[in-house]
Short mmCIF file of C-alpha atoms and ligand atoms in Angstrom, two decimals:
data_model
loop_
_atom_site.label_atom_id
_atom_site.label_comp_id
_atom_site.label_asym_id
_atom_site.label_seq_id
_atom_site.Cartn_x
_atom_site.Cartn_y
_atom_site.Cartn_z
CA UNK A 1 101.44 110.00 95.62
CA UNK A 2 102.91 113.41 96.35
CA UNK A 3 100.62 115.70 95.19
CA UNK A 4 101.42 119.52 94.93
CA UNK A 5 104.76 118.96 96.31
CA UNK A 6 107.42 119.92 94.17
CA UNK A 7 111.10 118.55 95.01
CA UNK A 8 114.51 120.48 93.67
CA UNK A 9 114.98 119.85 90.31
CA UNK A 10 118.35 117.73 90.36
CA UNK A 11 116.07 115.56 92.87
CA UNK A 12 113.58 113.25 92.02
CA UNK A 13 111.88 109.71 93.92
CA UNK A 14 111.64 107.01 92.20
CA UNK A 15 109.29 104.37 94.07
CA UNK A 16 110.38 100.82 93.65
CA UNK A 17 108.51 97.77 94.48
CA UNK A 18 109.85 95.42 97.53
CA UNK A 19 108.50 91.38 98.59
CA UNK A 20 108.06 92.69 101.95
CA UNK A 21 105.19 93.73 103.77
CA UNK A 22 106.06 97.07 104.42
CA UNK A 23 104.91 97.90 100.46
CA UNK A 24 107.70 100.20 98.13
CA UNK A 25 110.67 101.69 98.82
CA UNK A 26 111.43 105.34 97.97
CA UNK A 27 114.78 106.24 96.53
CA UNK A 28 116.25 109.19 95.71
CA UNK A 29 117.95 110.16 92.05
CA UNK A 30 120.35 113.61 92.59
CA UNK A 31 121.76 114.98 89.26
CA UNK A 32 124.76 116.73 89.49
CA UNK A 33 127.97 117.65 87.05
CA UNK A 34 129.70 114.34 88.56
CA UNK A 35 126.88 112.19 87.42
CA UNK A 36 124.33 110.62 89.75
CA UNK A 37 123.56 109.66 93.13
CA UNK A 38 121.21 107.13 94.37
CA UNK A 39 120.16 107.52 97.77
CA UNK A 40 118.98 103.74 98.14
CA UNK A 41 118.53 101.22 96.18
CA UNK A 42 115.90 98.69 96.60
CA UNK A 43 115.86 94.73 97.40
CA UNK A 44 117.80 92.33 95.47
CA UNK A 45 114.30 91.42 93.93
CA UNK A 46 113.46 91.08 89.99
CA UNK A 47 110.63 93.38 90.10
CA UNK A 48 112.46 96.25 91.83
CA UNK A 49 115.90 95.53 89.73
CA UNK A 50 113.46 95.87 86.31
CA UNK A 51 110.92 99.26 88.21
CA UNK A 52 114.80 100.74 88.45
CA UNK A 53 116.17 100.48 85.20
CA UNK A 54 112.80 101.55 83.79
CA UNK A 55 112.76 104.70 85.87
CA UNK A 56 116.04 105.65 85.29
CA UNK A 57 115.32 104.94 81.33
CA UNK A 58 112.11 107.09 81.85
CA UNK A 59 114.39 109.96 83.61
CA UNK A 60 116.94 109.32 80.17
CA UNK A 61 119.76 107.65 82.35
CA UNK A 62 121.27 104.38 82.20
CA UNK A 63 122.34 102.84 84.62
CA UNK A 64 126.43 103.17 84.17
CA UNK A 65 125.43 106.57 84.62
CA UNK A 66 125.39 105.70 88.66
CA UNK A 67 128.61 107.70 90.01
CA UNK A 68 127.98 107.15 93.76
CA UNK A 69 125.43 104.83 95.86
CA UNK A 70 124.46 105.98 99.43
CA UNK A 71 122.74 103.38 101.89
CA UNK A 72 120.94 105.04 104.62
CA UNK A 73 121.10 101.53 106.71
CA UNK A 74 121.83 98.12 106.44
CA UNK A 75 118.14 96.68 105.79
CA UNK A 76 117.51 94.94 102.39
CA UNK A 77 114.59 96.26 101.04
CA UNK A 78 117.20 99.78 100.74
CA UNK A 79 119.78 98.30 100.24
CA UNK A 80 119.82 94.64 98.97
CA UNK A 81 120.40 95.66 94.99
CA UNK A 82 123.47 97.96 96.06
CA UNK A 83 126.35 94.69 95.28
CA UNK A 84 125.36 94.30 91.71
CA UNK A 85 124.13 97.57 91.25
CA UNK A 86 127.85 99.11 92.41
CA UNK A 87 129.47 96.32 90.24
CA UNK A 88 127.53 96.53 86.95
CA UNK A 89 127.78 100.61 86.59
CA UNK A 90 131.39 101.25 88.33
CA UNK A 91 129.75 103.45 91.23
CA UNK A 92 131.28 104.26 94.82
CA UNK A 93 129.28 103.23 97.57
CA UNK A 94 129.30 105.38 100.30
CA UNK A 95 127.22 104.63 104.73
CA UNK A 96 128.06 104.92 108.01
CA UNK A 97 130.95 102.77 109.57
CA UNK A 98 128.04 101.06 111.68
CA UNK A 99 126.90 99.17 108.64
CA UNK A 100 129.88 98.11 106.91
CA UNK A 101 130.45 94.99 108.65
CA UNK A 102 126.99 93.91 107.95
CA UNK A 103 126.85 94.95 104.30
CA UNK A 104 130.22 93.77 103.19
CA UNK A 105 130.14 90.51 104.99
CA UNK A 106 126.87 90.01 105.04
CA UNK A 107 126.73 86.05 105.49
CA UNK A 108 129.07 85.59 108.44
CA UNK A 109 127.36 88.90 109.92
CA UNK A 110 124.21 86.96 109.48
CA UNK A 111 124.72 84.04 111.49
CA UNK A 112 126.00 85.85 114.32
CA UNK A 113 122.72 88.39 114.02
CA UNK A 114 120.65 85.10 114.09
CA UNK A 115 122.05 83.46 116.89
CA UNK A 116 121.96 86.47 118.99
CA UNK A 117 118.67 86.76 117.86
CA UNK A 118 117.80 82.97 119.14
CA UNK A 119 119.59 83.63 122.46
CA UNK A 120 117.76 87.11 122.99
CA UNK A 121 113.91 84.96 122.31
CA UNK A 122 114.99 82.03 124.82
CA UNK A 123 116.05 84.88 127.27
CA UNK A 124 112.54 86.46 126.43
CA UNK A 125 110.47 83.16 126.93
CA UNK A 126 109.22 82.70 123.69
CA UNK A 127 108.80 78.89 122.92
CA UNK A 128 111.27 76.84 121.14
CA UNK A 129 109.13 76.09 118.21
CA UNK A 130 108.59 79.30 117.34
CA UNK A 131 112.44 80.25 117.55
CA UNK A 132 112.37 77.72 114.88
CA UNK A 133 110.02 79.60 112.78
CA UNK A 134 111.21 83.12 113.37
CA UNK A 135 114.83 81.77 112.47
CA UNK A 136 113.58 80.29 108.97
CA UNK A 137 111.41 82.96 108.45
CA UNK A 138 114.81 85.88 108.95
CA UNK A 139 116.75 83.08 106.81
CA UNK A 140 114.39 83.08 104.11
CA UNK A 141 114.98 87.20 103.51
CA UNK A 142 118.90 86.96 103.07
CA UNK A 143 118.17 86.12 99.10
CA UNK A 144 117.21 89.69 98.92
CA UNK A 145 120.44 90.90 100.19
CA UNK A 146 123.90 91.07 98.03
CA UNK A 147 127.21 91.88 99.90
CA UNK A 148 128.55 94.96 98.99
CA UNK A 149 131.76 96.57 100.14
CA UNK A 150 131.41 100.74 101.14
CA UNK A 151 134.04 102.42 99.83
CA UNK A 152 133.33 105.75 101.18
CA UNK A 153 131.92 106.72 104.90
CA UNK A 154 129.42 109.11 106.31
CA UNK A 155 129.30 109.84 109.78
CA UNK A 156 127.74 112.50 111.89
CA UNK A 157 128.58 116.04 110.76
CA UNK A 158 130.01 114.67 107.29
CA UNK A 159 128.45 116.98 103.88
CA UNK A 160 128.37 116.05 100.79
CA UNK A 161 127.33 117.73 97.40
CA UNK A 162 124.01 116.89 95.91
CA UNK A 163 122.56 118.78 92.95
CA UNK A 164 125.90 121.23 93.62
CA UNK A 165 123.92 121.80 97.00
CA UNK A 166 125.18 121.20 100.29
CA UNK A 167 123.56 118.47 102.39
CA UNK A 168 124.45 117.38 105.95
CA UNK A 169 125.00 113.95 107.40
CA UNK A 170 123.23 113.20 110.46
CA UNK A 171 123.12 109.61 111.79
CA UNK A 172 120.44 108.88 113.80
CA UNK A 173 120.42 105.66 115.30
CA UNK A 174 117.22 104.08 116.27
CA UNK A 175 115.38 102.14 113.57
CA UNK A 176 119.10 100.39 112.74
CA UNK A 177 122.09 101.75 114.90
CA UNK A 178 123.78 102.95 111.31
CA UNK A 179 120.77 104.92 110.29
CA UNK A 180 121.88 108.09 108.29
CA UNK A 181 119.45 110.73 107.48
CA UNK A 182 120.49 113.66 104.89
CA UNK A 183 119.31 117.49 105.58
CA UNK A 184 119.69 120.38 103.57
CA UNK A 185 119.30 123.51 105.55
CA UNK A 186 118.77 126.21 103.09
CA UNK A 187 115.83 124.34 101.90
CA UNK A 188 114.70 122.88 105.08
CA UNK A 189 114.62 119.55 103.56
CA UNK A 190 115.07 116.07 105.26
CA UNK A 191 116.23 112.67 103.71
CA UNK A 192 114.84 111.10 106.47
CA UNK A 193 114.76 107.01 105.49
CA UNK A 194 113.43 104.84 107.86
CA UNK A 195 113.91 107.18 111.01
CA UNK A 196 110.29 109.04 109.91
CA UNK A 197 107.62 107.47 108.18
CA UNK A 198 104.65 109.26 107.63
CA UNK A 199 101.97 105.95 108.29
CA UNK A 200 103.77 103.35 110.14
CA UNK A 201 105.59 104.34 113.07
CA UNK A 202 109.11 102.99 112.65
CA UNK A 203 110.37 99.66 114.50
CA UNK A 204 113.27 100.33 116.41
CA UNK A 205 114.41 96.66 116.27
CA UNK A 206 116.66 95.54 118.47
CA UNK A 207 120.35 94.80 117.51
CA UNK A 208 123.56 92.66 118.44
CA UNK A 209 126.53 94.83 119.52
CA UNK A 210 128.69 95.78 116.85
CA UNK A 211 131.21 93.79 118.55
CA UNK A 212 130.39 90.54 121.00
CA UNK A 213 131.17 91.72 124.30
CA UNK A 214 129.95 95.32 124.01
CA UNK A 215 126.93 96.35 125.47
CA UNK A 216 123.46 95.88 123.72
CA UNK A 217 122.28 99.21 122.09
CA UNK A 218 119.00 100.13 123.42
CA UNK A 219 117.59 101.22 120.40
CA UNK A 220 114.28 102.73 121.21
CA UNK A 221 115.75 104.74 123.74
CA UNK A 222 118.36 105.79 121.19
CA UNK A 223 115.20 106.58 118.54
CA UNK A 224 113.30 108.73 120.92
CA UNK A 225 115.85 110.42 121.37
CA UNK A 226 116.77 110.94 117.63
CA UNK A 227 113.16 111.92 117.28
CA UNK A 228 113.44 114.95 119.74
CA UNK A 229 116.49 115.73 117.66
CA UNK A 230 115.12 115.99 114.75
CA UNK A 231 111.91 117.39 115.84
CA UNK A 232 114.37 120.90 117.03
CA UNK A 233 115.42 121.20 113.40
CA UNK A 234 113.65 123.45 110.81
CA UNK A 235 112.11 120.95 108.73
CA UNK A 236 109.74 122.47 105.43
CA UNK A 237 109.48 118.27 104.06
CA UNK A 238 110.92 115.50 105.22
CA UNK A 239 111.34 112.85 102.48
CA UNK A 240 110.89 109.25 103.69
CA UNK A 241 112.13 105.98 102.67
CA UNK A 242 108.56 104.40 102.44
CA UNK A 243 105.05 106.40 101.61
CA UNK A 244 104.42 110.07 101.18
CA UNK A 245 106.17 113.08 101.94
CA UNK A 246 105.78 114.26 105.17
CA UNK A 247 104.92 118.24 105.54
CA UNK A 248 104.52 118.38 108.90
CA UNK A 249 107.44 116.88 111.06
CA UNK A 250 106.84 118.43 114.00
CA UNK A 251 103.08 116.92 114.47
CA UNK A 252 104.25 113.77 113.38
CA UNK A 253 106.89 113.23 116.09
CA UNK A 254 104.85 114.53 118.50
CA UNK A 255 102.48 111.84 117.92
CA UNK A 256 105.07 108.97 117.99
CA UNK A 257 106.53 109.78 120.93
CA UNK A 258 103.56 109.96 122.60
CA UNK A 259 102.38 106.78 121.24
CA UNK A 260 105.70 105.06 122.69
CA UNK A 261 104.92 107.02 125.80
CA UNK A 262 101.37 105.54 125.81
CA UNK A 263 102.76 102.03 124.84
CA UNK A 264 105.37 102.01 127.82
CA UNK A 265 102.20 102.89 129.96
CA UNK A 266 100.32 99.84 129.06
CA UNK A 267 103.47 97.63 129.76
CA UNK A 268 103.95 99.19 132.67
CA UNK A 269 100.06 98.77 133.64
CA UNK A 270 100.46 94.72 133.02
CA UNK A 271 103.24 94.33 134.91
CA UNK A 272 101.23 95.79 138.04
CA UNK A 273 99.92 92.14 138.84
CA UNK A 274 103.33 90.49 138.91
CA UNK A 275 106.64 89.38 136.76
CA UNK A 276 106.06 88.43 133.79
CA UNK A 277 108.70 87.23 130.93
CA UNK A 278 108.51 89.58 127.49
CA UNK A 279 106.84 87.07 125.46
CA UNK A 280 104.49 86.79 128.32
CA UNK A 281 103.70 90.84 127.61
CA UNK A 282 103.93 90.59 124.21
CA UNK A 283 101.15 88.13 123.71
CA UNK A 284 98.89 90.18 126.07
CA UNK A 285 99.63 93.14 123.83
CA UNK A 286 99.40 92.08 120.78
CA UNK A 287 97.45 88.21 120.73
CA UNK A 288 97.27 87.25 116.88
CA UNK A 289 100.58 87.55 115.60
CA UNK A 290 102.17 86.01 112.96
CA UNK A 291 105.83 84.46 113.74
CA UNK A 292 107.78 87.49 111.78
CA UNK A 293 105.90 90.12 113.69
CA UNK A 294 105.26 88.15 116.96
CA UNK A 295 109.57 88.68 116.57
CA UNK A 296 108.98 92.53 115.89
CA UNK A 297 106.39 92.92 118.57
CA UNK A 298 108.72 90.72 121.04
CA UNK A 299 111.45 93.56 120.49
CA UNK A 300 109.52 96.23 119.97
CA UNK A 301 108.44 95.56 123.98
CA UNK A 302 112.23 95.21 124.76
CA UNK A 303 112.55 98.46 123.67
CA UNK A 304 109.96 99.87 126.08
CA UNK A 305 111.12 97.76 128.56
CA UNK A 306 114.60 99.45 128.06
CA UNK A 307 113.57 102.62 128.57
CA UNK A 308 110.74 102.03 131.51
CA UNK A 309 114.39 100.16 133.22
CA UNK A 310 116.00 103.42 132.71
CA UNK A 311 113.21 105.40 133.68
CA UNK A 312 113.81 103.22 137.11
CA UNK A 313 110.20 102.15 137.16
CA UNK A 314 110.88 98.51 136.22
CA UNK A 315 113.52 95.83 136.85
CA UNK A 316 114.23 92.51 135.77
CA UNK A 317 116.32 89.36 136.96
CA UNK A 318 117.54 86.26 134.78
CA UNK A 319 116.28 82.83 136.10
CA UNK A 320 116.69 79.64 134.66
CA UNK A 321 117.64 81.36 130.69
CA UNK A 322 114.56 83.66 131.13
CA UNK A 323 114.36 86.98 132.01
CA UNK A 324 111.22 87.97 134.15
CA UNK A 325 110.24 91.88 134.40
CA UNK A 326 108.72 93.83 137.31
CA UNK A 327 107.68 97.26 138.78
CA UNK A 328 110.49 97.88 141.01
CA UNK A 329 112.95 101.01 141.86
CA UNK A 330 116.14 101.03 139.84
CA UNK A 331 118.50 98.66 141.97
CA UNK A 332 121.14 101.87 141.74
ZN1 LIG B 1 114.70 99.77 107.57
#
C-alpha cells in the first residue's frame, strides 16, 4: 500500500479493518525504551480487535506491552477500541481536552450530540421522516464506541517522545474540533489523521458547542484554515489516518481548498434565483443520497454556507424553525 516509502524504524502502520464506509483505519505502533505507543486504535469491532492483536503478534508484542494510547479525535472508527484496549493492557491514554467529554462520557455526550443534531436538520428543512432515519442510523454506530477516560492531555504546542524522537502537538480543528495531528520536524514528517487524506477530501462535520450556550464552531472555516497551516510547514510525508501516504502535501491542499472554493461557488451560483433552505441546496447538489450521507452532505453545505456568510456574500434569516439562505451583503 506504501510502496518505496520507508518509515523510522521505531514506527510502523498497522492497517486495521473498520464497518464503516470509509474502508481501514491506519494506526501507528512507536517503539521506544518506555514501551509502546499506539497512535489510534480502531472501532470497537471484532474484526479490527482480532487484525490488532495479530499485528502486534506479527511485530512480537503483546498487547500488555501498550504503555500509552493517543486518540487523534473523538470518532470511533480511531478510537472506539481505546476503553478496553486501555483497561486490558494497563496503558495511559492521552487527547486533547476538546474530546474528553465525549470520550469519557460518551452516552450522555451522545444524546445531547443527537438532539442538537435533530434541531440543526429541522432548522435546515430536511423532512421529519428522514430526521428519523438519520437519528437511527447515528444510533446504530454508538456499539462501536467504548467510553474511555484520558488520563493525559495534548494541546497545541505540547511534545512528546516517540521512538526517543521529539514530536510536536498541533491541534487542528476542522474534521472534529479536538483533532490533533503529530509532526516531527527533523524528519519533516506529519501524523496527520483525519485532517489530510490522500483520496477523500475530509468532512468537516459540523459540531455542538462544547458547552450549550457557546457559539457553534464553524468547522470548515476552522479546516481551511488548518489546511493553509499546515500547507506553510515543511512536510517530506504526511502519514494519514485512512489510505496511503501522502508525499506531496503541498499539491494536495492546494487541490482541496480549491475544491471547497469551487463548491462554495456552486452554492453561491444556486442561491442566485432566490432563498432557499440547506436541504433545499443540498438535494440540488447532491440528488441520490442515502440518509447517512444526505446528513454529511446537509453539513458539509453548512459549512460552505458558514464561510460564504463570513465572506459577506450570503445571509440567512430563521422563519417558522427553518432557516432560508440568500445572496445578500453582510447585515454588519
Ligand atoms: Zn474522523
Amino acid at each position: 500500500m506504501h510502496p518505496g516509502i520507508t518509515l523510522p524504524d521505531y514506527l510502523d502502520v498497522l492497517t486495521i479493518p473498520t464497518p464503516f464506509p470509509v474502508g481501514p483505519v491506519n494506526i501507528y505502533l512507536a517503539r521506544g525504551d518506555d514501551g509502546l505507543t499506539l497512535i489510534d486504535v480502531g472501532p470497537r469491532f471484532e474484526p479490527a480487535q482480532e487484525a490488532l492483536r495479530e499485528k502486534l503478534t506479527e511485530c512480537g508484542y503483546r498487547l500488555s506491552d501498550v504503555r500509552r494510547i493517543i486518540l487523534t479525535h473523538a470518532h470511533s472508527d480511531h478510537c472506539g477500541l481505546a476503553g478496553e484496549l486501555a483497561e486490558e493492557a494497563g496503558a495511559e491514554v492521552f487527547s486533547h481536552p476538546a474530546n474528553f467529554s465525549l470520550l469519557a462520557n460518551y452516552a450522555d455526550e451522545r444524546e445531547r450530540w443527537l438532539a442538537f443534531y435533530a434541531a440543526l436538520m429541522q432548522e435546515a428543512g430536511m423532512p421529519p421522516d428522514q430526521i428519523v432515519q438519520v437519528d437511527r442510523l447515528r444510533r446504530g454506530m454508538s456499539r462501536y464506541m467504548t467510553p474511555v477516560r484520558p488520563t493525559a492531555t495534548l494541546k497545541e504546542g505540547d511534545t512528546l517522545q516517540l521512538g526517543g524522537e521529539e514530536w510536536q502537538v498541533l491541534h487542528t480543528p476542522g474534521h472534529s474540533g479536538g483533532l490533533i495531528c503529530l509532526y516531527q520536524p527533523q524528519r519533516q514528517l506529519l501524523i496527520s489523521s483525519d485532517h489530510l487524506l490522500r483520496d477523500i477530501s475530509s468532512n468537516p462535520i459540523v459540531e455542538p458547542p462544547e458547552q450549550e450556550g457557546r457559539e457553534r464552531p464553524r468547522r470548515l472555516v476552522e479546516y481551511m484554515r488548518q489546511l493553509q497551516r499546515i500547507a506553510e510547514l515543511p512536510i517530506e510525508l504526511a502519514l494519514p489516518g485512512h489510505g496511503p501516504f501522502i508525499p506531496d502535501v503541498r499539491d494536495l491542499i492546494a487541490r482541496r481548498l480549491a475544491f471547497h472554493d469551487e463548491r462554495a461557488r456552486q452554492i453561491a451560483k444556486l442561491l442566485q434565483n432566490g432563498a432557499r433552505t440547506t436541504y433545499d441546496l443540498t438535494l440540488s447538489l447532491f440528488p441520490h443520497l442515502d440518509p447517512v450521507n444526505r446528513f454529511l452532505a446537509v453539513s458539509e453545505v453548512i459549512g460552505h454556507l458558514e464561510v460564504l456568510e463570513l465572506q459577506g456574500e450570503v445571509i440567512s434569516a430563521v422563519e417558522d424553525g427553518v432557516r432560508r439562505w440568500q445572496i445578500g451583503p453582510s447585515p454588519r
